[in-house]
Coordinates of C-alpha atoms in Angstrom, one line a residue:
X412 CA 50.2 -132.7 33.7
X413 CA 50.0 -131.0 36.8
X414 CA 47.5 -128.6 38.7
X415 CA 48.9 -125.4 36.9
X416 CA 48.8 -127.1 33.5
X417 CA 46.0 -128.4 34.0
X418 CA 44.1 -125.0 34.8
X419 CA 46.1 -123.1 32.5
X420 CA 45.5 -124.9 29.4
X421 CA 43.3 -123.7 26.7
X422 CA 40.7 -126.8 26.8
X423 CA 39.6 -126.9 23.3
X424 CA 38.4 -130.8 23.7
X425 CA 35.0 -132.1 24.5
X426 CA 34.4 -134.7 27.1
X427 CA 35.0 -137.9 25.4
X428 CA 32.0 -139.8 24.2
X429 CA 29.1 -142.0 25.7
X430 CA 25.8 -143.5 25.6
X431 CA 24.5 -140.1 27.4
X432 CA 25.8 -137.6 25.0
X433 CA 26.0 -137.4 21.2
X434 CA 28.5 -140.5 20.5
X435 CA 29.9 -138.0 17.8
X436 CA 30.0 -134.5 18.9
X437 CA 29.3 -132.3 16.2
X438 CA 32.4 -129.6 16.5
X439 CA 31.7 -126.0 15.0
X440 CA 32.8 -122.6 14.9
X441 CA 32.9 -121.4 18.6
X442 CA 29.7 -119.0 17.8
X443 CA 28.0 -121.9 17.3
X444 CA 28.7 -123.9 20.3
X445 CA 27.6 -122.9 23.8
X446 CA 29.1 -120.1 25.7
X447 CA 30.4 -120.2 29.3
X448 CA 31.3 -116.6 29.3
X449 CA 31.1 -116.0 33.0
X450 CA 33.4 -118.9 33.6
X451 CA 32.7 -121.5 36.2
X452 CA 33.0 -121.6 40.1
X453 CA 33.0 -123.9 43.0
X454 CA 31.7 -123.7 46.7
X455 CA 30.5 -124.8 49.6
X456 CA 33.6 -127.6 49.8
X457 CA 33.1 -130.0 52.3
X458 CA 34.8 -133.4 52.9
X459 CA 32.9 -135.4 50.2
X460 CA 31.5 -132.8 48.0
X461 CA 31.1 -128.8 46.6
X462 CA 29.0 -127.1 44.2
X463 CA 30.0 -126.5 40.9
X464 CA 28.2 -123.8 39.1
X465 CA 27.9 -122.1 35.7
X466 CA 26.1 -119.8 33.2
X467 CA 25.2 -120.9 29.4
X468 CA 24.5 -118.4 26.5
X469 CA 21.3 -120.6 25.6
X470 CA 18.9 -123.9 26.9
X471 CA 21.9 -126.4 27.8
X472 CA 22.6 -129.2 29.8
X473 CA 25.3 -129.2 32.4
X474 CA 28.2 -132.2 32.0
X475 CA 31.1 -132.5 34.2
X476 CA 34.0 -135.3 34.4
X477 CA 36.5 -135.4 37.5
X478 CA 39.2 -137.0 38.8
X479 CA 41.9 -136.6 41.6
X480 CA 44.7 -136.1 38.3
X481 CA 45.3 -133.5 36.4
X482 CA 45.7 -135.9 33.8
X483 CA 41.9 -136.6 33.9
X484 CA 42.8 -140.5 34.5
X485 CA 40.1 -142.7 35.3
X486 CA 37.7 -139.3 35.3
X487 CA 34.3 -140.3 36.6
X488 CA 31.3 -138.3 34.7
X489 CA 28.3 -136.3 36.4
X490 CA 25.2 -135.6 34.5
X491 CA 24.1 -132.2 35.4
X492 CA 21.0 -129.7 35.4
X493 CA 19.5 -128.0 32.0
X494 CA 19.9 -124.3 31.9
X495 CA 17.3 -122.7 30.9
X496 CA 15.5 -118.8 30.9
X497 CA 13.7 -119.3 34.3
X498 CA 17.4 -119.2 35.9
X499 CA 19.1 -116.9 33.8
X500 CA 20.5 -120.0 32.5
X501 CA 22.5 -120.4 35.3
X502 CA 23.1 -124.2 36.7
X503 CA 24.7 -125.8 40.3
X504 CA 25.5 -129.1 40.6
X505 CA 26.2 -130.5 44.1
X506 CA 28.9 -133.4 43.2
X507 CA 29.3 -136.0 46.1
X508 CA 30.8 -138.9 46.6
X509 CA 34.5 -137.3 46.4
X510 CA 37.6 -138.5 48.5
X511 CA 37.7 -136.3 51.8
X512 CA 40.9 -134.3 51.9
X513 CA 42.1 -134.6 48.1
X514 CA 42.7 -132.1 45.2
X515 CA 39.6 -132.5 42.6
X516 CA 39.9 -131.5 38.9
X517 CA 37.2 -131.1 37.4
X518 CA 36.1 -129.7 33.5
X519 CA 32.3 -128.6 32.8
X520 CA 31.4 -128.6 29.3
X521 CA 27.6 -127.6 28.5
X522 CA 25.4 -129.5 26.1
X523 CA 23.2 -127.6 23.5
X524 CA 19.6 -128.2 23.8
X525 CA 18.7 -127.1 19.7
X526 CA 21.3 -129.8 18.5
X527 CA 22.4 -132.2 21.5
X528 CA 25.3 -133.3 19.4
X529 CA 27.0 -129.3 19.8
X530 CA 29.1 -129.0 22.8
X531 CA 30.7 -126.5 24.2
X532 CA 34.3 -126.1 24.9
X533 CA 35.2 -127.7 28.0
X534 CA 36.5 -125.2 31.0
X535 CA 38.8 -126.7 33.6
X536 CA 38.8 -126.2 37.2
X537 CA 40.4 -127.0 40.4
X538 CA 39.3 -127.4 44.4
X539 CA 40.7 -129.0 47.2
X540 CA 38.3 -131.1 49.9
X541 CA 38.7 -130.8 53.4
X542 CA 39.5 -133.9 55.3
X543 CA 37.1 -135.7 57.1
X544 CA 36.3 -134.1 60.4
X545 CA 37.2 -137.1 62.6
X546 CA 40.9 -138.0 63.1
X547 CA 43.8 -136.4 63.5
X548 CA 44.8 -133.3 61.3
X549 CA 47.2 -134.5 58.4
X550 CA 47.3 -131.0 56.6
X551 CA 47.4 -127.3 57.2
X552 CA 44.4 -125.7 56.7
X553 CA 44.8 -121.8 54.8
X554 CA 41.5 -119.9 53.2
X555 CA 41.2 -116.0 53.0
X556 CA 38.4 -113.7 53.4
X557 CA 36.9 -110.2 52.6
X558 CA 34.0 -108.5 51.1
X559 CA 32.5 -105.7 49.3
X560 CA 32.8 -106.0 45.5
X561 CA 32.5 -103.3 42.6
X562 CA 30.7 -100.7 45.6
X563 CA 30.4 -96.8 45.1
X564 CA 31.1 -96.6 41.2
X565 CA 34.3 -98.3 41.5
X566 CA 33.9 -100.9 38.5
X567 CA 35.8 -103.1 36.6
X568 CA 38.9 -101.0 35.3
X569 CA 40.7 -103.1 33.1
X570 CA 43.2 -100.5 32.0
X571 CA 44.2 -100.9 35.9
X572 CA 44.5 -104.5 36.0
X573 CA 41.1 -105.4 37.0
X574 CA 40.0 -106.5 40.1
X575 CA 43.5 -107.9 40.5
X576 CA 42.9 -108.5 44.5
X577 CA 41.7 -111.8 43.8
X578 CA 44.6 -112.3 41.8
X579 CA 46.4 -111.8 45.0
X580 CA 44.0 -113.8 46.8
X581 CA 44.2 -116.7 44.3
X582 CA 48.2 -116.7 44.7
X583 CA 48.2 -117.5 48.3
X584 CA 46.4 -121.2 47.1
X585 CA 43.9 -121.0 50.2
X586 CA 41.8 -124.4 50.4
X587 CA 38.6 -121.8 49.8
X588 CA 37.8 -118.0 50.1
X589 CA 34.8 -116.6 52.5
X590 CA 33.0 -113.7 50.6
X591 CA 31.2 -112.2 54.2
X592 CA 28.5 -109.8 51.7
X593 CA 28.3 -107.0 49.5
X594 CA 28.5 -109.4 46.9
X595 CA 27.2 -106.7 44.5
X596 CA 26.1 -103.1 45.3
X597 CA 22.3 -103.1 43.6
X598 CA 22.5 -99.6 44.2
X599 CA 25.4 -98.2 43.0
X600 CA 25.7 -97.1 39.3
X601 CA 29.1 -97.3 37.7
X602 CA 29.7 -94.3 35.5
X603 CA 32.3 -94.9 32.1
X604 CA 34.7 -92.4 34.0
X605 CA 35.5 -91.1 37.6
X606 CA 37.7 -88.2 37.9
X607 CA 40.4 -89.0 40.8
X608 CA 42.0 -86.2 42.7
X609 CA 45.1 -85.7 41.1
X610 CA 42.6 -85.5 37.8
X611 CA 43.5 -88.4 36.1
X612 CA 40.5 -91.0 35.1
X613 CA 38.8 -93.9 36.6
X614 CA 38.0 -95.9 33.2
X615 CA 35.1 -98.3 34.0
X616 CA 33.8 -101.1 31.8
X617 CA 29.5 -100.4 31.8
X618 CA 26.9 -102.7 30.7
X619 CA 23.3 -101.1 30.8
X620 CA 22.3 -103.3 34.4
X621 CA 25.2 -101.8 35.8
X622 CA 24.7 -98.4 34.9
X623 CA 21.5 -97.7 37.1
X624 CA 20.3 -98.6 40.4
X625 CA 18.4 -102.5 40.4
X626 CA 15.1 -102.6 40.5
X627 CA 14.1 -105.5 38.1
X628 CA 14.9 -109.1 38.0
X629 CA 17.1 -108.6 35.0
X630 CA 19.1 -105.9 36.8
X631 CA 20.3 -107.5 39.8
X632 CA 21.2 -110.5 37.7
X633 CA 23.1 -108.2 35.9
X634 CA 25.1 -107.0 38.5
X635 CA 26.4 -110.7 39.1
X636 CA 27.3 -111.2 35.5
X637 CA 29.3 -108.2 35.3
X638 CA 31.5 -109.2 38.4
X639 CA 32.3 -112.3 36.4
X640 CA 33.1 -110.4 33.2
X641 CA 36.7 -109.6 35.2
X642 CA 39.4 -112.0 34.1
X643 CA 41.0 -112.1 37.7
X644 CA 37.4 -112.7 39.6
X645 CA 36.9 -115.6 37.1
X646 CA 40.4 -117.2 37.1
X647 CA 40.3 -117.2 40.8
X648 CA 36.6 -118.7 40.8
X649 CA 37.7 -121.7 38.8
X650 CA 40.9 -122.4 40.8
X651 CA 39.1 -121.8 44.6
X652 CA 36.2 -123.1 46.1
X653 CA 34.2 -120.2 47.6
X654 CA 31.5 -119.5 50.7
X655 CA 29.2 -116.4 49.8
X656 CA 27.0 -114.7 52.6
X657 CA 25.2 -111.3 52.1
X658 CA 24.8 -108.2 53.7
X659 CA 23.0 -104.8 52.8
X660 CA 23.8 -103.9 49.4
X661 CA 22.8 -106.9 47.3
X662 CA 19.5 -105.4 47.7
X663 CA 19.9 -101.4 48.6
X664 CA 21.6 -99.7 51.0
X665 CA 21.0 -100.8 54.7
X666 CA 17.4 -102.3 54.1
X667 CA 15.4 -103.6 56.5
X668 CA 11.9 -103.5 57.4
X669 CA 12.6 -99.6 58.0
X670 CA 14.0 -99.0 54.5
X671 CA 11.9 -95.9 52.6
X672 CA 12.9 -95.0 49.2
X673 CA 9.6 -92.8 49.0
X674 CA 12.4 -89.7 48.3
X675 CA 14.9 -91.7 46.6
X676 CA 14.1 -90.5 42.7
X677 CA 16.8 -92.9 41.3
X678 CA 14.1 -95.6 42.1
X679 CA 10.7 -96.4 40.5
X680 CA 10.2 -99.4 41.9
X681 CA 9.5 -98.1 45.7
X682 CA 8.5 -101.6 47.4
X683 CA 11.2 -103.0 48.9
X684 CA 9.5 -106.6 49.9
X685 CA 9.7 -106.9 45.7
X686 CA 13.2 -104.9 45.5
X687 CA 14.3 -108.0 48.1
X688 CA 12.4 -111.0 46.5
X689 CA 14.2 -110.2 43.0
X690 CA 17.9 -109.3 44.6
X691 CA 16.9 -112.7 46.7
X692 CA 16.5 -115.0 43.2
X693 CA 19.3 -113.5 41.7
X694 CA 21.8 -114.0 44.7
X695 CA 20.2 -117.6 45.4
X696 CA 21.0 -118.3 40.9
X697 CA 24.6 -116.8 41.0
X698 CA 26.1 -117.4 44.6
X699 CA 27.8 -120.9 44.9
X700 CA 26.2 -122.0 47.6
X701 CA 24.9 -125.4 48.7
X702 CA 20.8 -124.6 49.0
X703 CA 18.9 -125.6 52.0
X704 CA 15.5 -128.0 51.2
X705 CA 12.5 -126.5 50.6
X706 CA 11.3 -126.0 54.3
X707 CA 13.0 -123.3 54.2
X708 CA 14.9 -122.9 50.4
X709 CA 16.2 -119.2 50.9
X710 CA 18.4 -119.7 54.1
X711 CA 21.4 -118.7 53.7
X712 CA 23.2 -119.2 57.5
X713 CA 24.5 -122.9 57.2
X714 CA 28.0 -124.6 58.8
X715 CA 30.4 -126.2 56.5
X716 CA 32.6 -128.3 58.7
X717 CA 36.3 -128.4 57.2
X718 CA 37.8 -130.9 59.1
X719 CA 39.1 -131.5 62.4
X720 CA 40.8 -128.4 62.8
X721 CA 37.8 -125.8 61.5
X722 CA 33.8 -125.3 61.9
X723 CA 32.6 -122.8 59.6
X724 CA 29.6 -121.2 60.9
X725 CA 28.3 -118.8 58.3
X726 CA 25.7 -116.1 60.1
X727 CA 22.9 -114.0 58.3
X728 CA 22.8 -110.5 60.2
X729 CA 20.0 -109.5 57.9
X730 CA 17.0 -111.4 56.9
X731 CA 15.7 -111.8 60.1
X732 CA 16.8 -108.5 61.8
X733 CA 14.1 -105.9 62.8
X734 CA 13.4 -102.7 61.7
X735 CA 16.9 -100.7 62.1
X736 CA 15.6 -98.3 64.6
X737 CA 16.9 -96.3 67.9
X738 CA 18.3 -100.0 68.8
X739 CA 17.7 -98.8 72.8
X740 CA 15.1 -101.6 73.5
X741 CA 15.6 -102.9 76.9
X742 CA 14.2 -106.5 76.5
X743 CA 14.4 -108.7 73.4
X744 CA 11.7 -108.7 70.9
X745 CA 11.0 -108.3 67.4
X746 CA 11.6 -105.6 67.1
X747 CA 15.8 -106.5 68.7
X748 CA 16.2 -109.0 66.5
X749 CA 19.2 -109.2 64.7
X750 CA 20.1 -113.0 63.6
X751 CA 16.6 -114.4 65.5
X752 CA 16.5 -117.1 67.9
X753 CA 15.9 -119.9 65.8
X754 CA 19.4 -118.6 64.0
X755 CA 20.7 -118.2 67.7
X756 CA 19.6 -121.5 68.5
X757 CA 21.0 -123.1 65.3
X758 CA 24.6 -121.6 66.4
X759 CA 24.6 -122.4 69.7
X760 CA 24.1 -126.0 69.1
X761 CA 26.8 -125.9 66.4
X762 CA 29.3 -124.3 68.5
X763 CA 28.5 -126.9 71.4
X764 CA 28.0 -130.0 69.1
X765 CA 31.2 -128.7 67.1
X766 CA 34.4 -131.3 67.8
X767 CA 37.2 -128.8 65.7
X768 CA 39.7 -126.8 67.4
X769 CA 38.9 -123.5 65.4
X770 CA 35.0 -122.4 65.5
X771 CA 35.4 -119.5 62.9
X772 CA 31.8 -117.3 63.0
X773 CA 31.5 -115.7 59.9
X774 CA 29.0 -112.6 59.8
X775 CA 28.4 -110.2 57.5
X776 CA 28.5 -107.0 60.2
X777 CA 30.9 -106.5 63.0
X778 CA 30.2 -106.5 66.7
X779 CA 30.7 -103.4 68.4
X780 CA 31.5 -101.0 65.8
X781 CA 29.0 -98.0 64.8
X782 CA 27.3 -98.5 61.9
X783 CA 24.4 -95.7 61.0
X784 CA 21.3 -95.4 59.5
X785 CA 20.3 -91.8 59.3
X786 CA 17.7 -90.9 61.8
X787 CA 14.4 -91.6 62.8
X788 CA 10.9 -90.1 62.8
X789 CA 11.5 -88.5 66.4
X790 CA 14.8 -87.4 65.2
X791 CA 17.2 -90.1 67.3
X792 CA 19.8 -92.2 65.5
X793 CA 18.8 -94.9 64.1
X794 CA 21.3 -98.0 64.0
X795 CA 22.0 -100.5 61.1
X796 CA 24.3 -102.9 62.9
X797 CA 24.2 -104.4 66.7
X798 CA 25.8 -101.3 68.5
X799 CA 24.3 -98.4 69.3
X800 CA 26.5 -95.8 70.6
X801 CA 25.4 -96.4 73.9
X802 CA 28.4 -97.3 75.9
X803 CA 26.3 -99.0 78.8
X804 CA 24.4 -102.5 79.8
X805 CA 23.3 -104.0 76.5
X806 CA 20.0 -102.3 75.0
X807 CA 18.4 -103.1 71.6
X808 CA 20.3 -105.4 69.3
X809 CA 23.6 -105.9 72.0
X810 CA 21.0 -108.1 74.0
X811 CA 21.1 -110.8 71.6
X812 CA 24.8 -110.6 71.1
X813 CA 25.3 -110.5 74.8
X814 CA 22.6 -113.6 75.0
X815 CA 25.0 -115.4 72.5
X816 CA 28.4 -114.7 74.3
X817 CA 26.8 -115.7 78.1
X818 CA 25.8 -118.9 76.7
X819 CA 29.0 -119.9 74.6
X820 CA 30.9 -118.8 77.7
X821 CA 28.5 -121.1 80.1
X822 CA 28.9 -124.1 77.3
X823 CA 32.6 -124.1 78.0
X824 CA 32.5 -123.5 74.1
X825 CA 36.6 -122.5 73.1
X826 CA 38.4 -121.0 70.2
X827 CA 35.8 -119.1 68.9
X828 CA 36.9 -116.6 66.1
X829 CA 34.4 -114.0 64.2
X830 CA 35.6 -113.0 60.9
X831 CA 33.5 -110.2 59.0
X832 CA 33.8 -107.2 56.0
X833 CA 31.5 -104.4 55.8
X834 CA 32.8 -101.5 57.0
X835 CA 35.5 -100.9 54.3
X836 CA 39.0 -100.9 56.5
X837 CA 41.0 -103.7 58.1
X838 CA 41.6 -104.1 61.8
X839 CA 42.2 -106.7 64.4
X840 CA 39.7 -106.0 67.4
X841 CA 40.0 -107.7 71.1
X842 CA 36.9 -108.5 73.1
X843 CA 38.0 -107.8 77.0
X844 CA 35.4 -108.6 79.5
X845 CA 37.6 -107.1 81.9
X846 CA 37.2 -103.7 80.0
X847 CA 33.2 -104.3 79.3
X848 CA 29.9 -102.8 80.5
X849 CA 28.7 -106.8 80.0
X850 CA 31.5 -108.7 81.2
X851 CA 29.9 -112.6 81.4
X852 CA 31.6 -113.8 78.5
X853 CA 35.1 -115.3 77.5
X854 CA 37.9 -113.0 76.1
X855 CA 37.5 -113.4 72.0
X856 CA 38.9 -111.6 68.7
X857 CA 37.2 -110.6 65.7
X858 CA 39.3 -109.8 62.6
X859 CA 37.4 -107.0 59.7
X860 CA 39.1 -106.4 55.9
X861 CA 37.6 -105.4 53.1
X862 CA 36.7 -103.7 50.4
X863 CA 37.9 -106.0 47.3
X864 CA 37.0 -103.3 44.6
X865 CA 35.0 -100.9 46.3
X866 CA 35.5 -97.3 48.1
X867 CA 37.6 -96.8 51.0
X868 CA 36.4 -95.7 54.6
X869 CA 36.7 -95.8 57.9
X870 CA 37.5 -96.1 60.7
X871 CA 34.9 -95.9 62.4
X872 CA 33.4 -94.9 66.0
X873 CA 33.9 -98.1 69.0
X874 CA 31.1 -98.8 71.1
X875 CA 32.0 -100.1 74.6
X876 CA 29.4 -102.5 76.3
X877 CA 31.7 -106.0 75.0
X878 CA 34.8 -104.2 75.8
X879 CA 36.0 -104.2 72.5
X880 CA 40.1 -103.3 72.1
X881 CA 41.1 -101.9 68.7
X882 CA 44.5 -103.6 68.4
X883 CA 45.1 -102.6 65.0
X884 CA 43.3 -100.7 62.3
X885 CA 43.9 -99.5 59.1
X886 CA 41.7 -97.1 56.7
X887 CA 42.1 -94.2 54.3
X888 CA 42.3 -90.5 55.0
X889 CA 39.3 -89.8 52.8
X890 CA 35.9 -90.7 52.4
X891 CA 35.7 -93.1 49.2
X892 CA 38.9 -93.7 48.4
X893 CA 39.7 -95.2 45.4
X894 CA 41.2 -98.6 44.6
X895 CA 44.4 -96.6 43.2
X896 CA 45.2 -95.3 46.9
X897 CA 45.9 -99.0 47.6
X898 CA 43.5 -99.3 50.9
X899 CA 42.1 -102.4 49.9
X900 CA 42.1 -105.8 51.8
X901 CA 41.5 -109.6 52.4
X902 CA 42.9 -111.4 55.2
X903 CA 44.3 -115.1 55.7
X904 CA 44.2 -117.4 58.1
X905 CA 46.6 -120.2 58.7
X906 CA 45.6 -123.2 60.6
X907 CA 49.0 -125.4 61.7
X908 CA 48.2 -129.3 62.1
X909 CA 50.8 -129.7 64.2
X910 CA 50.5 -126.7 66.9
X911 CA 46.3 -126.2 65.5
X912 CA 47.1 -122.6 65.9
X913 CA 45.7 -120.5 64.2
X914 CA 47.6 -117.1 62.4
X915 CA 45.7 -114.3 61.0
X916 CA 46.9 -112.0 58.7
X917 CA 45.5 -108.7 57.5
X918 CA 47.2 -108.5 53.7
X919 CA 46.7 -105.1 51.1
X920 CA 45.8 -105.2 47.4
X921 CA 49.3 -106.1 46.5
X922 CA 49.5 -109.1 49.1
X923 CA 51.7 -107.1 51.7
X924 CA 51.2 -108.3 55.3
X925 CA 50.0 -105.4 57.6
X926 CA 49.7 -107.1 60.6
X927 CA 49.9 -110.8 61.9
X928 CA 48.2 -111.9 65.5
X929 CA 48.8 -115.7 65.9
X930 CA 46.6 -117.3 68.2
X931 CA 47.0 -120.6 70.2
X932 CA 44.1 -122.7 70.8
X933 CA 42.8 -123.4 74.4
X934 CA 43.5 -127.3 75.3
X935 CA 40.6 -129.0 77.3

């Protein structure tokens, strides 16, 4: 059996017995038996290990066998966690101990709790490790990345296919897919029907947490589990390991410590330090992620080394950010912050520590791109990401970013790529000191695509203080365009273990490559 068998085979066997589980499983109808209706997902890969996850219907316990054959030879089995109410009956396992650099098949099978001897069918899936970060590079490295999932009332159409971009992503059999935020939009309701321009229908499938804005616990969960009720999110999910950050809308629209939804009458639940402790459970239950210890349990910036030829660094541009405000401060403070300087200092000594030709910074906002927030009390604009339409010396957020770029530049720190989503377009920008009102930094790209199912916009306004080059760009003609006008985007990135460099392309919903920038790496 190979890979493709393996994952496309109706699994209607249970794992085989021992002195753990029921040494006859009881078989019955498949109401009966536990439900994985959400599927299962991996992430987090790293050489020797990723996280599997998955949702139960009911108390369960988690099982898992694996092996490096489809044929589930010699499979070695994992006890996992019970599933219970507290978590929405959601469940991670982090499974170690694999062989660095080899395909893993796994199959998760969940253990009733009422009757231990009912099982539930088992679901297959599928993840390749990254080699071992010392050595030399024996295999090319591919992943893709984008953002922004089921935003401004664009839902799950399944008359149209679904989500079918991840079907496109899945195709391209990347070693793992970067998800840089908007995992959900909290605040978005999805109608049954959107009426497009030529007046033909939008059909969307609703569930009741969908069909408001999130305010309670239940809600925001909800929003997760309706993601997963899409056949190609799912398929994709079991076949590629994934690496989830956030941004803005998993809790409301650009929130921050500024956020006021005093005038916002779709909300009844006003407080956002509650709105942002529920959206923060519910992402922490239903992301894939690898969770930090307890010191500090909701951090969601980590690096996830993939081998000699990539350092992942994965930013958080908004849990420690202050207030979105006038961003025109002329020191840095609190009230500048954007990632913090514990965050800064974590990166910094990644990127220096880091031995991998390719240090990819994945952040949920881009660099030097306008971003708004409305206005403020004395009627200036107020700014959600680091520029701020000043075109000058760095002022407000731009002081950390420039802090950050100074130092990478004085570290001698190389091949540094920022990957990010957000804004709703694809483009290729060029950092040029030559061209910048700060210049003490080293020449860099950063690469933007998205949305995945969400409302096209864009492009928008460049702010010039890092010099930032707009080499290609791509958005609709209309604000919110839908999914059928075909301006949605991922983009893949090809590491050569030969050459180590590294290609980026910007690819559409159907998989077309828009543009391609390969880049060679700088040889010490």
């Amino acid at each position: 059996m190979d890979r493709r068998d393996f994952l496309t085979a109706t699994t209607t066997t249970v794992l085989g017995t021992s002195t753990a589980l029921a040494a006859t499983p009881l078989i019955t109808s498949d109401a009966m038996r536990p439900q994985m209706a959400h599927g299962i997902q991996s992430g987090d890969p790293q050489a020797d290990g990723a996280i599997i996850w998955t949702r139960s219907d009911r108390p369960a316990r988690l099982w898992l066998d694996w092996s490096t054959t489809a044929s589930m030879a010699n499979a070695t089995r994992v006890r996992g966690p019970y599933l219970l109410e507290d978590s929405d009956y959601t469940g991670r396992l982090d499974l170690r101990g694999l062989p660095a650099g080899q395909e893993v098949f796994y199959r998760v099978v969940l253990q009733d709790l009422h009757n231990e001897r009912v099982l539930s069918e088992a679901l297959p899936g599928h993840l390749r490790l990254p080699p071992l970060a010392q050595g030399k590079a024996t295999r090319d490295v591919r992943f893709t990345w984008s953002g922004d999932t089921a935003g401004q009332g664009w839902g799950i159409n399944e008359a149209w296919g679904g989500m079918k971009i991840y079907e496109q992503m899945r195709q391209v059999r990347p070693d793992f897919f970067l998800h840089c935020g908007d995992t959900i939009y909290a605040d978005g309701p999805i109608t049954a029907q959107v009426k497009l321009a030529d007046g033909s229908l939008w059909n969307n499938l609703v569930t009741e947490e969908v069909s408001k804005v999130a305010e309670s616990l239940n809600e925001f969960r909800g929003r997760y589990r309706y993601n997963l009720m899409d056949a190609n999110v799912r398929r994709m999910a079991a076949e590629v390991p994934q690496i989830w950050q956030w941004d803005d809308h998993e809790v409301t629209n650009n929130w921050s410590d500024a956020k006021d939804l005093g005038a916002d009458n779709r909300y009844t639940e006003k407080n956002i330090p509650l709105l942002t402790a529920r959206a923060t459970k519910a992402f922490l239950e239903y992301a894939p992620l690898r969770r930090t210890p307890d010191v500090e349990s909701e951090r969601i910036y980590r690096h996830l080394p993939q081998g000699p030829l990539l350092d992942l660094f994965v930013v958080d541009m908004r849990s420690y950010r202050g207030a979105n405000s006038h961003n025109l401060q002329t020191s840095e403070s609190a009230d500048s912050a954007f990632m913090g300087r514990p965050q800064i200092a974590w990166l910094l000594d990644g990127l220096k520590r880091s031995k991998a030709t390719w240090k990819v910074i994945a952040a949920d906002m881009p660099i030097s791109l306008h971003v708004g927030d409305g206005k403020d009390a004395d009627g200036r604009n107020r700014w959600e990401a680091s520029a701020n339409g000043d075109d000058g010396a760095p002022l407000g957020r731009e002081l950390e970013i420039a802090h950050l770029l100074r130092a990478i530049k004085k570290a001698r720190i190389h091949n540094v790529v920022w990957l990010t989503a957000d804004v709703h377009y694809t483009a290729a920008h060029y950092f040029d000191p030559s061209k910048a009102q700060f210049s003490d930094f080293a020449p860099f790209w950063e690469f933007v695509s998205g949305p995945l199912n969400a409302g096209g916009f864009g492009p928008n306004k460049v702010d010039a203080t890092f010099g930032m080059q707009v080499v290609y760009q791509k958005a609709p003609n209309e604000v919110n365009a839908p999914p059928t006008n075909g301006m949605q985007f991922f983009g893949q990135v090809d590491i050569d273990a030969k050459t180590k460099a590294m290609t980026v392309t910007l690819k559409d919903l159907v998989g077309a490559a828009l543009y391609t920038k390969t880049l060679a790496p700088h040889r010490a």
